[in-house]
Short mmCIF file of C-alpha atoms in Angstrom, two decimals:
data_model
loop_
_atom_site.label_atom_id
_atom_site.label_comp_id
_atom_site.label_asym_id
_atom_site.label_seq_id
_atom_site.Cartn_x
_atom_site.Cartn_y
_atom_site.Cartn_z
CA MET A 2 59.23 101.25 -46.14
CA THR A 3 60.50 104.36 -49.62
CA GLY A 4 61.91 107.44 -49.50
CA PRO A 5 60.51 110.26 -48.44
CA GLU A 6 60.09 111.60 -52.10
CA HIS A 7 57.41 108.10 -52.37
CA CYS A 8 55.98 109.53 -49.29
CA LEU A 9 52.40 109.31 -49.49
CA ALA A 10 49.88 112.28 -49.10
CA ALA A 11 47.36 111.39 -46.33
CA GLY A 12 43.90 112.87 -45.34
CA PHE A 13 43.78 112.29 -41.63
CA ASP A 14 40.43 112.94 -39.72
CA TYR A 15 41.93 113.08 -35.37
CA GLY A 16 38.85 113.16 -34.57
CA THR A 17 37.31 113.58 -30.50
CA SER A 18 35.44 110.17 -30.70
CA GLN A 19 37.11 108.14 -33.59
CA CYS A 20 40.25 108.88 -36.31
CA SER A 21 40.71 107.66 -39.85
CA ILE A 22 42.87 108.00 -42.75
CA GLY A 23 42.60 108.27 -46.11
CA ILE A 24 44.85 107.70 -49.78
CA VAL A 25 44.01 108.44 -52.83
CA ARG A 26 44.65 104.78 -54.92
CA ASP A 27 44.20 104.07 -58.47
CA GLY A 28 42.24 107.63 -58.94
CA ALA A 29 40.03 107.00 -55.85
CA VAL A 30 39.86 108.09 -51.96
CA ALA A 31 40.63 104.83 -49.76
CA LEU A 32 40.28 104.93 -46.06
CA LEU A 33 42.49 102.42 -44.48
CA ALA A 34 42.01 99.81 -42.41
CA LEU A 35 42.84 101.08 -39.13
CA GLU A 36 40.90 98.27 -36.34
CA GLY A 37 39.28 95.26 -36.97
CA GLY A 38 39.46 95.58 -41.08
CA LEU A 39 37.45 99.29 -40.14
CA PRO A 40 38.59 102.09 -41.35
CA ARG A 41 38.00 103.93 -38.16
CA ILE A 42 39.79 103.61 -34.50
CA ALA A 43 38.10 104.87 -31.32
CA SER A 44 40.33 107.44 -30.17
CA THR A 45 41.27 106.17 -26.84
CA LEU A 46 44.57 105.16 -25.34
CA TYR A 47 45.31 103.13 -22.07
CA ALA A 48 48.82 102.82 -20.42
CA PRO A 49 50.03 101.01 -17.34
CA ARG A 50 50.86 103.85 -14.38
CA PRO A 51 54.85 104.23 -14.91
CA HIS A 52 54.07 105.21 -18.40
CA LEU A 53 51.55 108.33 -18.39
CA ASN A 54 50.64 110.71 -16.35
CA LEU A 55 48.57 113.45 -16.11
CA ASP A 56 47.39 114.40 -12.12
CA HIS A 57 49.94 116.79 -11.58
CA ARG A 58 51.53 113.99 -8.62
CA SER A 59 55.20 113.61 -10.67
CA ASP A 60 56.80 115.53 -13.82
CA GLN A 61 56.04 111.83 -15.39
CA THR A 62 55.49 112.13 -19.18
CA LEU A 63 54.38 109.69 -22.07
CA ASP A 64 57.76 107.71 -23.22
CA LEU A 65 58.01 106.90 -26.84
CA THR A 66 60.51 104.69 -26.36
CA HIS A 67 60.14 101.31 -28.53
CA HIS A 68 60.01 99.37 -24.23
CA SER A 69 57.25 102.42 -23.14
CA TYR A 70 55.09 101.78 -26.67
CA ALA A 71 54.95 98.55 -26.69
CA GLU A 72 52.42 98.68 -23.49
CA LEU A 73 50.00 101.18 -24.86
CA ARG A 74 47.00 99.71 -26.09
CA PHE A 75 44.49 101.79 -28.62
CA GLY A 76 40.79 101.32 -29.74
CA GLN A 77 38.29 99.30 -28.71
CA ALA A 78 41.77 96.85 -27.02
CA ALA A 79 42.57 99.98 -24.68
CA LEU A 80 38.60 100.08 -23.41
CA ASP A 81 38.81 96.70 -22.73
CA ALA A 82 41.69 97.18 -20.61
CA TYR A 83 40.94 100.32 -18.23
CA LEU A 84 37.99 98.14 -17.61
CA ALA A 85 39.21 94.74 -16.86
CA ASP A 86 41.16 96.97 -13.54
CA PRO A 87 40.50 100.86 -13.79
CA ALA A 88 42.79 100.75 -11.04
CA GLU A 89 45.78 100.04 -12.93
CA GLY A 90 46.10 102.24 -15.61
CA TYR A 91 45.45 105.96 -16.75
CA PHE A 92 42.57 106.07 -19.94
CA VAL A 93 42.68 108.69 -22.29
CA LYS A 94 38.91 109.29 -23.86
CA SER A 95 39.13 112.00 -26.43
CA PRO A 96 42.00 114.21 -25.98
CA LYS A 97 41.23 116.64 -28.83
CA SER A 98 38.66 118.32 -26.62
CA PHE A 99 41.27 118.83 -24.24
CA LEU A 100 43.64 121.01 -26.93
CA GLY A 101 42.11 124.28 -27.09
CA ALA A 102 40.82 124.55 -23.00
CA PRO A 103 42.44 127.60 -20.64
CA GLY A 104 45.09 127.85 -18.80
CA LEU A 105 46.61 124.78 -19.03
CA SER A 106 50.85 125.12 -17.89
CA GLN A 107 53.76 124.08 -19.85
CA ALA A 108 53.98 120.93 -18.38
CA VAL A 109 50.45 120.07 -19.10
CA ARG A 110 50.88 120.96 -23.13
CA ASP A 111 53.98 118.81 -23.08
CA ARG A 112 51.77 115.75 -21.51
CA PHE A 113 48.92 115.92 -24.05
CA VAL A 114 50.94 116.83 -26.96
CA ALA A 115 52.90 113.14 -25.82
CA VAL A 116 49.47 111.45 -25.26
CA VAL A 117 48.41 112.69 -29.06
CA ALA A 118 51.38 111.66 -30.92
CA ALA A 119 50.80 108.73 -29.16
CA MET A 120 48.05 107.84 -31.01
CA MET A 121 48.62 109.18 -34.21
CA ALA A 122 52.32 107.14 -34.63
CA ASN A 123 49.59 104.52 -33.91
CA VAL A 124 47.15 105.19 -37.13
CA ARG A 125 50.04 106.21 -39.15
CA ALA A 126 51.93 102.43 -38.36
CA ARG A 127 48.25 101.02 -38.50
CA ALA A 128 48.03 103.00 -42.27
CA GLU A 129 51.09 103.25 -43.66
CA THR A 130 51.25 98.20 -43.17
CA ALA A 131 47.91 98.75 -45.03
CA ALA A 132 49.02 101.17 -47.60
CA GLY A 133 52.69 99.70 -48.15
CA ARG A 134 53.62 103.41 -48.24
CA THR A 135 55.28 105.14 -46.16
CA ILE A 136 52.62 108.41 -45.25
CA GLY A 137 54.72 111.81 -45.57
CA GLN A 138 52.61 114.33 -45.39
CA VAL A 139 48.82 114.82 -44.10
CA VAL A 140 46.20 117.23 -43.64
CA ILE A 141 44.45 116.77 -40.55
CA GLY A 142 40.67 117.84 -39.56
CA ARG A 143 39.91 120.77 -37.34
CA PRO A 144 37.37 122.25 -35.90
CA VAL A 145 35.94 125.59 -36.09
CA ASN A 146 36.26 126.48 -32.44
CA PHE A 147 38.09 124.06 -30.44
CA GLN A 148 37.04 125.48 -26.71
CA GLY A 149 34.39 128.16 -28.27
CA ALA A 150 35.46 130.45 -24.65
CA GLY A 151 38.50 131.96 -25.60
CA GLY A 152 39.02 132.52 -29.05
CA GLU A 153 41.76 132.55 -31.56
CA ALA A 154 44.84 132.52 -28.34
CA GLU A 155 43.32 129.10 -27.75
CA ASN A 156 42.35 127.81 -31.13
CA ARG A 157 46.07 128.43 -32.20
CA GLN A 158 47.21 126.93 -28.99
CA ALA A 159 45.42 123.67 -30.18
CA LEU A 160 47.25 124.22 -33.87
CA GLU A 161 49.86 124.35 -32.20
CA MET A 162 49.79 121.22 -30.22
CA LEU A 163 48.66 119.27 -33.16
CA VAL A 164 51.51 120.22 -34.87
CA ALA A 165 54.07 119.00 -32.22
CA SER A 166 52.04 115.83 -32.00
CA ALA A 167 52.10 114.97 -35.81
CA HIS A 168 55.69 115.66 -36.01
CA GLU A 169 56.27 113.74 -33.54
CA ALA A 170 54.50 110.45 -34.71
CA GLY A 171 56.44 110.52 -37.68
CA PHE A 172 54.45 113.14 -40.41
CA ARG A 173 57.04 115.23 -42.28
CA ASP A 174 55.01 118.13 -43.68
CA VAL A 175 51.06 118.80 -41.40
CA ALA A 176 48.60 121.38 -43.09
CA PHE A 177 45.22 121.51 -41.68
CA GLN A 178 41.77 121.63 -43.08
CA PHE A 179 38.08 122.80 -41.62
CA GLU A 180 36.70 119.95 -40.80
CA PRO A 181 33.14 121.35 -42.67
CA MET A 182 35.10 122.83 -45.16
CA ALA A 183 36.56 119.17 -46.06
CA ALA A 184 32.77 117.87 -46.53
CA ALA A 185 31.74 120.65 -48.30
CA ILE A 186 35.04 119.26 -51.03
CA GLU A 187 33.95 115.84 -50.75
CA TYR A 188 30.43 116.44 -51.73
CA GLU A 189 31.65 119.01 -54.70
CA ALA A 190 33.48 115.71 -56.47
CA ARG A 191 30.40 114.55 -56.99
CA LEU A 192 28.40 117.51 -58.15
CA ASN A 193 27.98 118.89 -62.15
CA HIS A 194 26.56 122.20 -61.27
CA GLU A 195 27.36 125.41 -59.03
CA GLN A 196 25.79 125.57 -55.80
CA THR A 197 26.19 127.29 -51.74
CA VAL A 198 25.95 124.31 -49.42
CA LEU A 199 25.91 124.53 -46.09
CA VAL A 200 27.61 121.87 -44.24
CA VAL A 201 26.67 121.16 -40.46
CA ASP A 202 28.74 118.83 -38.93
CA ILE A 203 28.35 117.59 -35.69
CA GLY A 204 30.59 115.38 -33.88
CA GLY A 205 31.92 114.12 -30.78
CA GLY A 206 32.93 117.16 -29.69
CA THR A 207 32.15 119.75 -31.62
CA THR A 208 29.48 121.29 -33.72
CA ASP A 209 30.54 123.14 -36.99
CA CYS A 210 28.57 125.06 -40.29
CA SER A 211 30.35 126.17 -42.80
CA PHE A 212 28.81 128.25 -45.54
CA VAL A 213 30.38 127.60 -49.05
CA ARG A 214 30.39 128.01 -52.26
CA VAL A 215 30.89 124.16 -54.48
CA GLY A 216 31.39 122.78 -58.02
CA PRO A 217 33.24 121.73 -60.83
CA GLU A 218 34.95 124.84 -61.71
CA ARG A 219 36.29 125.32 -58.10
CA ARG A 220 37.17 121.46 -57.72
CA SER A 221 40.77 122.48 -58.63
CA ARG A 222 41.87 125.32 -56.29
CA ARG A 223 44.26 124.89 -54.09
CA GLN A 224 42.97 128.33 -52.10
CA ARG A 225 38.97 127.62 -50.97
CA ASP A 226 39.35 130.99 -48.66
CA ASP A 227 37.17 133.21 -51.05
CA ASP A 228 33.98 130.62 -51.49
CA VAL A 229 33.78 130.10 -47.39
CA LEU A 230 30.80 132.57 -47.15
CA GLY A 231 29.95 132.10 -43.31
CA HIS A 232 31.59 129.75 -40.20
CA SER A 233 30.26 129.29 -37.30
CA GLY A 234 31.47 126.75 -34.51
CA GLU A 235 31.05 125.47 -30.76
CA ARG A 236 32.75 122.31 -28.72
CA LEU A 237 29.04 121.17 -28.42
CA GLY A 238 28.89 117.58 -29.81
CA GLY A 239 27.61 114.38 -29.40
CA ASN A 240 30.08 113.46 -26.03
CA ASP A 241 27.73 116.48 -24.55
CA TYR A 242 24.06 114.51 -25.93
CA ASP A 243 25.22 111.61 -24.47
CA GLN A 244 26.02 113.76 -20.84
CA ALA A 245 22.62 115.30 -21.23
CA LEU A 246 20.54 111.70 -21.58
CA ALA A 247 22.99 110.45 -18.77
CA LEU A 248 21.77 113.38 -16.02
CA ARG A 249 18.04 113.10 -17.26
CA SER A 250 17.58 109.16 -17.02
CA VAL A 251 20.37 107.66 -15.45
CA MET A 252 22.03 110.04 -12.68
CA PRO A 253 18.76 109.91 -10.41
CA LEU A 254 19.73 106.41 -9.96
CA PHE A 255 22.37 107.66 -8.41
CA GLY A 256 20.90 110.58 -5.87
CA LEU A 257 20.38 113.29 -8.21
CA GLY A 258 17.36 115.05 -7.44
CA ASP A 259 17.34 113.93 -3.73
CA GLY A 260 18.14 115.51 -0.65
CA LEU A 261 20.42 115.40 2.82
CA ASN A 262 18.20 114.35 6.18
CA ASN A 263 19.34 118.41 7.20
CA GLY A 264 17.19 119.50 4.25
CA LEU A 265 19.90 120.43 2.15
CA PRO A 266 19.96 119.73 -1.74
CA PHE A 267 22.46 116.82 -3.01
CA PRO A 268 24.92 118.71 -4.97
CA ASN A 269 23.94 118.53 -8.05
CA GLY A 270 27.82 120.10 -9.20
CA TYR A 271 28.82 116.36 -8.13
CA PHE A 272 26.33 114.43 -10.58
CA VAL A 273 27.53 116.24 -13.52
CA ASP A 274 31.54 115.80 -12.98
CA ALA A 275 30.56 112.26 -12.46
CA VAL A 276 28.86 112.58 -16.40
CA SER A 277 31.64 115.07 -16.83
CA THR A 278 34.27 112.37 -19.44
CA ASN A 279 35.45 114.98 -21.54
CA ASP A 280 37.04 117.10 -18.82
CA VAL A 281 39.70 116.64 -17.25
CA ASN A 282 39.08 119.70 -14.21
CA ALA A 283 35.45 117.32 -13.60
CA GLN A 284 37.14 113.89 -13.69
CA GLN A 285 39.96 114.76 -11.35
CA ARG A 286 36.98 116.10 -8.70
CA PHE A 287 35.28 113.57 -8.79
CA TYR A 288 37.85 110.76 -9.03
CA GLY A 289 39.62 112.88 -5.95
CA ARG A 290 39.83 111.83 -2.63
CA ALA A 291 38.11 115.09 -1.42
CA MET A 292 34.68 113.63 -3.36
CA ALA A 293 35.60 110.31 -1.75
CA GLU A 294 35.11 111.61 2.04
CA ARG A 295 32.14 114.15 0.88
CA LEU A 296 30.24 111.34 -0.35
CA ASP A 297 30.88 108.94 2.51
CA LEU A 298 29.48 111.52 3.84
CA CYS A 299 26.23 111.80 2.01
CA VAL A 300 25.57 108.44 2.82
CA ARG A 301 25.35 108.14 5.91
CA ASP A 302 23.19 111.71 5.94
CA GLY A 303 20.89 111.29 2.78
CA THR A 304 17.58 110.84 2.96
CA HIS A 305 17.98 107.61 -0.04
CA ALA A 306 21.65 106.05 0.74
CA GLU A 307 21.45 103.61 -1.32
CA ARG A 308 21.28 105.76 -3.95
CA ILE A 309 24.02 107.75 -3.09
CA ARG A 310 26.04 104.51 -2.24
CA ARG A 311 25.90 104.01 -5.91
CA LEU A 312 27.82 106.93 -7.23
CA ARG A 313 30.14 106.49 -4.63
CA LYS A 314 30.28 102.75 -6.14
CA LEU A 315 30.81 104.54 -9.33
CA GLN A 316 32.96 106.31 -7.91
CA ALA A 317 35.64 104.07 -6.32
CA GLY A 318 35.51 101.96 -9.72
CA ARG A 319 35.99 104.57 -12.33
CA GLY A 320 33.27 103.93 -14.29
CA SER A 321 32.34 106.78 -15.18
CA TYR A 322 33.73 106.14 -18.90
CA ARG A 323 31.63 103.49 -18.70
CA LEU A 324 28.58 104.65 -17.63
CA LEU A 325 29.01 107.04 -20.53
CA ARG A 326 29.45 104.58 -22.99
CA GLU A 327 26.44 102.31 -21.61
CA VAL A 328 24.55 105.68 -21.73
CA GLU A 329 25.57 105.78 -25.79
CA LEU A 330 24.51 103.38 -26.92
CA ALA A 331 20.70 103.59 -25.64
CA LYS A 332 21.86 106.63 -27.16
CA ILE A 333 22.35 105.12 -30.69
CA ALA A 334 19.07 102.74 -30.26
CA LEU A 335 17.00 106.09 -29.81
CA THR A 336 17.75 106.51 -33.46
CA GLY A 337 15.54 104.10 -34.54
CA GLU A 338 13.27 103.09 -31.61
CA ASP A 339 11.05 105.18 -28.74
CA GLN A 340 12.74 103.54 -26.03
CA ALA A 341 16.46 101.98 -24.36
CA VAL A 342 17.32 100.65 -21.70
CA VAL A 343 20.93 102.12 -20.22
CA ASP A 344 22.69 98.42 -19.14
CA LEU A 345 24.15 99.52 -15.19
CA ALA A 346 24.83 96.38 -14.29
CA PHE A 347 28.61 96.93 -13.45
CA VAL A 348 27.19 98.67 -10.70
CA GLU A 349 24.99 96.32 -9.64
CA SER A 350 23.38 93.08 -10.30
CA GLY A 351 20.30 93.65 -12.37
CA LEU A 352 20.03 97.49 -12.05
CA ALA A 353 19.35 99.93 -15.15
CA ALA A 354 17.54 102.65 -16.39
CA ALA A 355 15.08 103.43 -19.80
CA CYS A 356 14.71 106.33 -21.03
CA SER A 357 13.22 107.47 -24.06
CA ARG A 358 13.77 109.45 -27.24
CA ALA A 359 11.33 112.17 -25.59
CA ASP A 360 13.74 112.09 -22.24
CA LEU A 361 16.69 112.90 -25.36
CA ARG A 362 15.07 115.75 -26.77
CA ARG A 363 14.38 116.76 -23.28
CA GLY A 364 17.56 117.05 -21.79
CA SER A 365 19.45 117.66 -25.38
CA ALA A 366 16.89 121.09 -25.21
CA ARG A 367 19.58 123.52 -24.76
CA LEU A 368 21.99 122.05 -27.08
CA LEU A 369 19.35 121.89 -29.69
CA GLU A 370 19.10 125.13 -29.56
CA HIS A 371 22.65 126.35 -29.58
CA LEU A 372 22.50 123.96 -32.62
CA ALA A 373 19.78 126.52 -34.21
CA GLY A 374 22.40 129.21 -33.60
CA LEU A 375 25.15 128.26 -35.66
CA ILE A 376 23.16 128.11 -38.81
CA ASP A 377 21.64 130.78 -37.52
CA GLU A 378 25.16 132.35 -37.25
CA ALA A 379 26.49 130.61 -40.46
CA CYS A 380 23.42 131.99 -42.99
CA ARG A 381 23.80 135.74 -41.39
CA GLN A 382 27.73 135.52 -41.95
CA ALA A 383 26.83 134.83 -45.79
CA GLY A 384 23.83 136.72 -46.06
CA ALA A 385 21.41 134.09 -47.92
CA ARG A 386 20.29 130.67 -47.80
CA PRO A 387 21.74 127.24 -49.05
CA ASP A 388 20.90 125.62 -51.77
CA VAL A 389 20.81 122.62 -49.67
CA VAL A 390 22.32 121.58 -46.30
CA TYR A 391 24.99 118.08 -45.64
CA LEU A 392 24.90 116.88 -42.60
CA THR A 393 27.69 114.60 -41.94
CA GLY A 394 28.92 113.41 -38.02
CA GLY A 395 27.94 111.14 -35.74
CA MET A 396 25.53 112.80 -34.52
CA ALA A 397 23.44 114.05 -38.00
CA GLY A 398 22.26 110.91 -37.68
CA SER A 399 20.12 111.19 -34.21
CA ALA A 400 16.47 111.31 -34.62
CA VAL A 401 16.37 114.24 -32.10
CA VAL A 402 18.77 116.31 -34.61
CA ARG A 403 16.90 115.65 -37.20
CA GLU A 404 13.31 116.73 -36.15
CA HIS A 405 15.05 120.19 -35.05
CA LEU A 406 16.80 120.44 -37.64
CA ALA A 407 13.89 120.00 -40.03
CA ARG A 408 12.12 122.43 -38.11
CA VAL A 409 14.91 124.91 -38.22
CA LEU A 410 15.67 124.40 -41.72
CA ASP A 411 12.37 124.39 -42.84
CA ASP A 412 12.01 123.77 -47.15
CA VAL A 413 16.26 123.34 -47.55
CA PRO A 414 16.71 120.10 -48.90
CA ARG A 415 18.74 118.48 -46.66
CA VAL A 416 21.61 115.57 -48.17
CA ASP A 417 23.28 112.82 -46.33
CA SER A 418 27.09 111.86 -46.53
CA ASP A 419 28.48 109.25 -45.06
CA HIS A 420 28.27 110.82 -41.23
CA PHE A 421 31.72 109.04 -40.46
CA ALA A 422 33.52 109.01 -43.55
CA SER A 423 33.28 112.16 -45.64
CA VAL A 424 35.35 115.15 -43.75
CA THR A 425 38.40 112.37 -44.09
CA GLN A 426 37.47 111.75 -47.67
CA GLY A 427 37.49 115.30 -48.41
CA LEU A 428 40.42 116.44 -46.24
CA THR A 429 42.60 113.13 -47.91
CA LEU A 430 41.43 114.97 -51.77
CA TRP A 431 42.79 118.20 -50.15
CA ALA A 432 45.62 117.02 -49.45
CA GLN A 433 46.20 115.99 -53.19
CA ARG A 434 46.36 119.54 -54.14
CA VAL A 435 48.16 121.40 -51.46
CA PHE A 436 50.84 118.48 -51.12
CA ALA A 437 50.64 118.74 -54.85
CA GLN A 438 54.47 117.80 -56.89
#
């Protein structure tokens, strides 16, 4: 491409659900095409088994040599390859969700770094093709808290892994910005007066709130810590809403709520593990040999054997990701409709689960309570009510979430961003400041 002095600086939203990257072109932010002409690609990777191992059966790790890299699939191509034959390869979705997990051994950290580096290298290569220039400097978005329970130690772990991945992917200089702060920077670029804004960012894996002073007098600053009056965040996002809807409306067709012939209930944990696609330990339990043996016994001893047989088929076919994808599509449909259907024909011909917006609301009650708590905490830290609430992230468009926010925020005006682009746009603007020559 070009020498280091001609490298571009970019804003990179390495998201739980999808990735996007932007540059400034002709004085305006431009998001670069990554897949199918669109400025985003799903945060997914598929690799044939010889090239990737995450289940501790050997010390093989992802090899980023040209030969093995050519075997990898990303985005929709990764999902298509996995669904074609789940047993023949590894499918990794949303590795960002795991980076702050406590208790990761160095070997597991190295494997995650390799996986994230492969995904970042793919995004970088596609972005450079679209831009026609080398991208050497990048500001990566980060949540307020990656995991939630372990505090700053786990945040440091996640950031260290992201830096290592970004360098391995070929980015020379790496900086970070809080994702909700990035959205505030994008909002600020359009303001002609000073305001306080509460950014509510509900992404695929995290929910973050930032209470920020914004305005034209602050746009050129390269240090904004004094403008952040409150921060709160938790590892709860769109994936968790998918799982809540699945447990309420779908998993009863697989035996949730049924009992065994001896009068004991069927263990709820089996169903939670089945839908916890963002929890590597849960997925290892669900797909393990011990689970297969337990489910075989439950088919024999269950009061509704045909339902448990479906769960066993889901387990044997490694179908959790596909099930959650169908649930996600139904959840999206519930934004505009009161009723939706989850297509489960991949498990059993003609099988489907009806769900409603009320089901999503009831199933997500705990998540909505957490959302209200995060808003209250950010406002408490600021010691004030915001002038405006700025909504971003994929879940910000959900009717259930918006109804809840209307109750929690009462009379505070709400402004919508481009839910899928505002963070990347803000990161791109910030990259021009922090990497200014």
